[in-house]
Amino acid sequence: PLDTLLATWGLSLVLQQVFRQVFGPKEVSVPTVEWLQGAWKISETLELPLNRIFIIGLTFVIAGAVFLFLYRSRWGLRIRAVTQNRAMAGAAGINTTRVDAVTFALGCGLAGIAGSSFTMLASTGPMSGQQYLVDTFIVVVFGGVESLLGTFLSAFAIGQTQISLEYLTTGSMAKAITLMVVIVLLFFRPNGLFAAKVRR
């Protein structure tokens, strides 16, 4: 899975440059629908933007749906089997090529939802996702490539760490410190903190 992740990362860099040449580097803003405009006023000093509340809720819904799909459906069982031991899954009669196609389609769908949600927060363009590539790679590797729960917990932990460090230092310094901490932890846990234990 890790080599596939790296290949996807490289392909995304190529596609970014292609889209930049075709559509230009200019970023555009997508207007937010009326019912997501404004904020929920909790107190005199605290307000939560409605679009961010919607994105948080959508994240939990999508995460729950993915979890149910992977752990409560036959296709989820096939995907986990291929991920853990591709050769054995194929020997058991699972069409690994078809599983690859379904997994790719699922990933593209989730990426589309994430990209659409991103337009509610900032302007978008060919290079908009570049600033999140490193963070995404760190989250998956740190949480464990084969662990869905580990990825969620890793994303939350790294996000909270960076936000806390940005309050004390600067954005660049917070990202650098977070990266160094992750590298040190991966030195002791190369498969990630929540790597799945698999019999082979």
C-alpha positions as CSV (number, residue, x, y, z in Angstrom):
1,P,0.0,0.0,0.0
2,L,2.8,2.4,0.7
3,D,4.3,2.2,-2.8
4,T,0.8,2.8,-4.2
5,L,0.5,5.9,-2.0
6,L,3.8,7.2,-3.3
7,A,2.8,6.5,-6.9
8,T,-0.5,8.4,-6.3
9,W,1.4,11.3,-4.8
10,G,3.7,11.5,-7.9
11,L,0.8,11.3,-10.3
12,S,-1.0,14.1,-8.5
13,L,2.0,16.3,-8.9
14,V,2.0,15.6,-12.7
15,L,-1.7,16.2,-13.0
16,Q,-1.4,19.5,-11.1
17,Q,1.1,20.8,-13.6
18,V,-1.1,19.6,-16.5
19,F,-4.2,21.3,-15.2
20,R,-2.1,24.5,-14.6
21,Q,-1.0,24.5,-18.2
22,V,-4.5,23.9,-19.5
23,F,-6.6,26.1,-17.2
24,G,-4.1,28.5,-15.9
25,P,-2.8,29.1,-12.4
26,K,-5.6,31.5,-11.4
27,E,-7.7,30.5,-8.4
28,V,-11.5,30.9,-8.4
29,S,-14.0,31.2,-5.5
30,V,-17.2,29.2,-5.3
31,P,-20.1,31.0,-3.7
32,T,-21.4,29.3,-0.6
33,V,-25.1,28.4,-0.6
34,E,-27.3,30.7,1.4
35,W,-28.2,28.3,4.2
36,L,-24.5,27.8,5.0
37,Q,-23.7,31.5,5.3
38,G,-23.3,33.2,8.6
39,A,-22.3,31.7,12.0
40,W,-23.7,30.1,15.0
41,K,-23.2,32.5,17.9
42,I,-22.4,30.6,21.1
43,S,-21.4,33.5,23.2
44,E,-20.3,37.2,22.8
45,T,-16.8,36.1,22.0
46,L,-17.3,32.7,20.3
47,E,-18.9,32.1,16.9
48,L,-18.7,29.0,14.7
49,P,-19.2,29.4,10.9
50,L,-22.0,27.3,9.6
51,N,-20.0,26.0,6.7
52,R,-17.3,24.7,9.0
53,I,-20.0,23.0,11.2
54,F,-21.4,21.4,8.1
55,I,-18.0,20.1,7.0
56,I,-17.3,18.6,10.4
57,G,-20.7,16.9,10.4
58,L,-20.1,15.7,6.8
59,T,-16.7,14.3,7.9
60,F,-18.2,12.2,10.6
61,V,-21.0,10.9,8.3
62,I,-18.5,9.9,5.6
63,A,-16.2,8.4,8.1
64,G,-19.0,6.3,9.6
65,A,-20.2,5.2,6.1
66,V,-16.6,4.2,5.1
67,F,-16.2,2.2,8.4
68,L,-19.5,0.4,7.8
69,F,-18.6,-0.3,4.2
70,L,-15.2,-1.8,5.1
71,Y,-16.3,-3.8,8.2
72,R,-20.0,-4.6,7.6
73,S,-20.1,-5.5,3.9
74,R,-18.8,-8.2,1.6
75,W,-16.9,-5.8,-0.5
76,G,-15.3,-4.4,2.6
77,L,-14.2,-7.9,3.6
78,R,-12.7,-8.4,0.1
79,I,-10.9,-5.1,0.3
80,R,-9.4,-5.9,3.7
81,A,-8.4,-9.4,2.5
82,V,-6.6,-8.0,-0.6
83,T,-4.9,-5.3,1.5
84,Q,-3.6,-7.8,4.1
85,N,-2.6,-10.6,1.8
86,R,-3.2,-10.2,-1.9
87,A,-1.9,-13.6,-3.0
88,M,-4.0,-15.5,-0.4
89,A,-7.1,-13.4,-1.3
90,G,-6.6,-14.3,-4.9
91,A,-6.1,-18.0,-4.1
92,A,-9.4,-17.9,-2.1
93,G,-11.3,-16.8,-5.2
94,I,-11.4,-13.0,-4.8
95,N,-11.1,-11.1,-8.0
96,T,-8.2,-8.8,-6.9
97,T,-8.3,-6.7,-10.1
98,R,-12.0,-5.9,-9.5
99,V,-11.3,-5.1,-5.9
100,D,-8.6,-2.7,-7.0
101,A,-11.1,-1.0,-9.3
102,V,-13.7,-0.7,-6.6
103,T,-11.2,0.7,-4.2
104,F,-9.9,3.2,-6.7
105,A,-13.5,4.4,-7.4
106,L,-14.2,4.7,-3.7
107,G,-11.0,6.7,-3.2
108,C,-11.9,9.0,-6.1
109,G,-15.4,9.6,-4.8
110,L,-14.0,10.5,-1.3
111,A,-11.5,12.8,-2.9
112,G,-14.3,14.5,-4.9
113,I,-16.3,15.1,-1.7
114,A,-13.2,16.4,0.1
115,G,-12.5,18.8,-2.9
116,S,-16.0,20.0,-3.0
117,S,-16.0,20.7,0.8
118,F,-12.7,22.6,0.4
119,T,-14.4,25.1,-1.9
120,M,-16.5,26.2,1.1
121,L,-13.4,27.3,3.0
122,A,-11.1,28.9,0.4
123,S,-10.6,29.7,-3.3
124,T,-9.6,26.7,-5.4
125,G,-7.2,26.2,-8.4
126,P,-4.9,23.7,-9.9
127,M,-2.4,24.0,-7.1
128,S,-4.8,24.2,-4.2
129,G,-4.2,20.7,-3.0
130,Q,-0.4,20.9,-2.9
131,Q,-0.3,22.4,0.6
132,Y,-2.2,19.3,1.9
133,L,-0.2,16.6,0.1
134,V,2.6,16.4,2.7
135,D,0.1,16.4,5.6
136,T,-2.0,13.7,4.0
137,F,1.1,11.5,3.4
138,I,2.2,12.0,7.1
139,V,-1.3,11.2,8.4
140,V,-1.5,7.9,6.5
141,V,2.0,6.7,7.3
142,F,1.9,7.8,10.9
143,G,-1.5,6.2,11.6
144,G,-0.6,3.0,9.8
145,V,-1.3,2.3,6.1
146,E,-3.6,-0.6,6.8
147,S,-5.5,0.9,9.7
148,L,-8.6,3.0,9.0
149,L,-9.1,4.0,12.7
150,G,-5.4,4.8,12.9
151,T,-5.7,7.2,10.0
152,F,-8.6,9.0,11.6
153,L,-6.9,9.3,15.0
154,S,-3.6,10.3,13.3
155,A,-5.3,13.1,11.4
156,F,-7.0,14.4,14.6
157,A,-3.7,14.2,16.6
158,I,-1.6,15.9,13.9
159,G,-4.1,18.6,13.2
160,Q,-4.5,19.4,16.9
161,T,-0.7,19.4,17.4
162,Q,-0.2,21.8,14.5
163,I,-2.9,24.2,15.6
164,S,-1.5,24.2,19.2
165,L,2.0,24.8,18.0
166,E,0.9,27.6,15.6
167,Y,-0.6,29.4,18.6
168,L,2.8,29.3,20.3
169,T,5.1,29.7,17.3
170,T,4.5,30.2,13.5
171,G,2.7,28.2,10.9
172,S,6.0,27.0,9.2
173,M,7.7,26.2,12.5
174,A,4.6,24.3,13.7
175,K,4.6,22.2,10.6
176,A,8.4,21.5,10.9
177,I,8.1,20.5,14.6
178,T,5.2,18.2,13.8
179,L,7.2,16.6,11.0
180,M,10.2,16.0,13.2
181,V,8.1,14.5,15.9
182,V,6.5,12.1,13.4
183,I,9.9,11.1,12.0
184,V,11.2,10.3,15.5
185,L,8.1,8.2,16.3
186,L,8.3,6.4,13.0
187,F,11.9,5.5,13.8
188,F,10.5,3.4,16.7
189,R,7.3,2.3,15.0
190,P,8.1,2.1,11.2
191,N,4.6,0.7,10.4
192,G,2.8,3.5,12.2
193,L,1.4,3.8,15.6
194,F,-1.8,1.9,14.8
195,A,-0.5,-0.7,12.3
196,A,-2.8,-3.6,11.9
197,K,-1.5,-7.0,13.2
198,V,-1.9,-9.5,10.4
199,R,-1.1,-13.2,10.1
200,R,0.8,-14.0,7.0
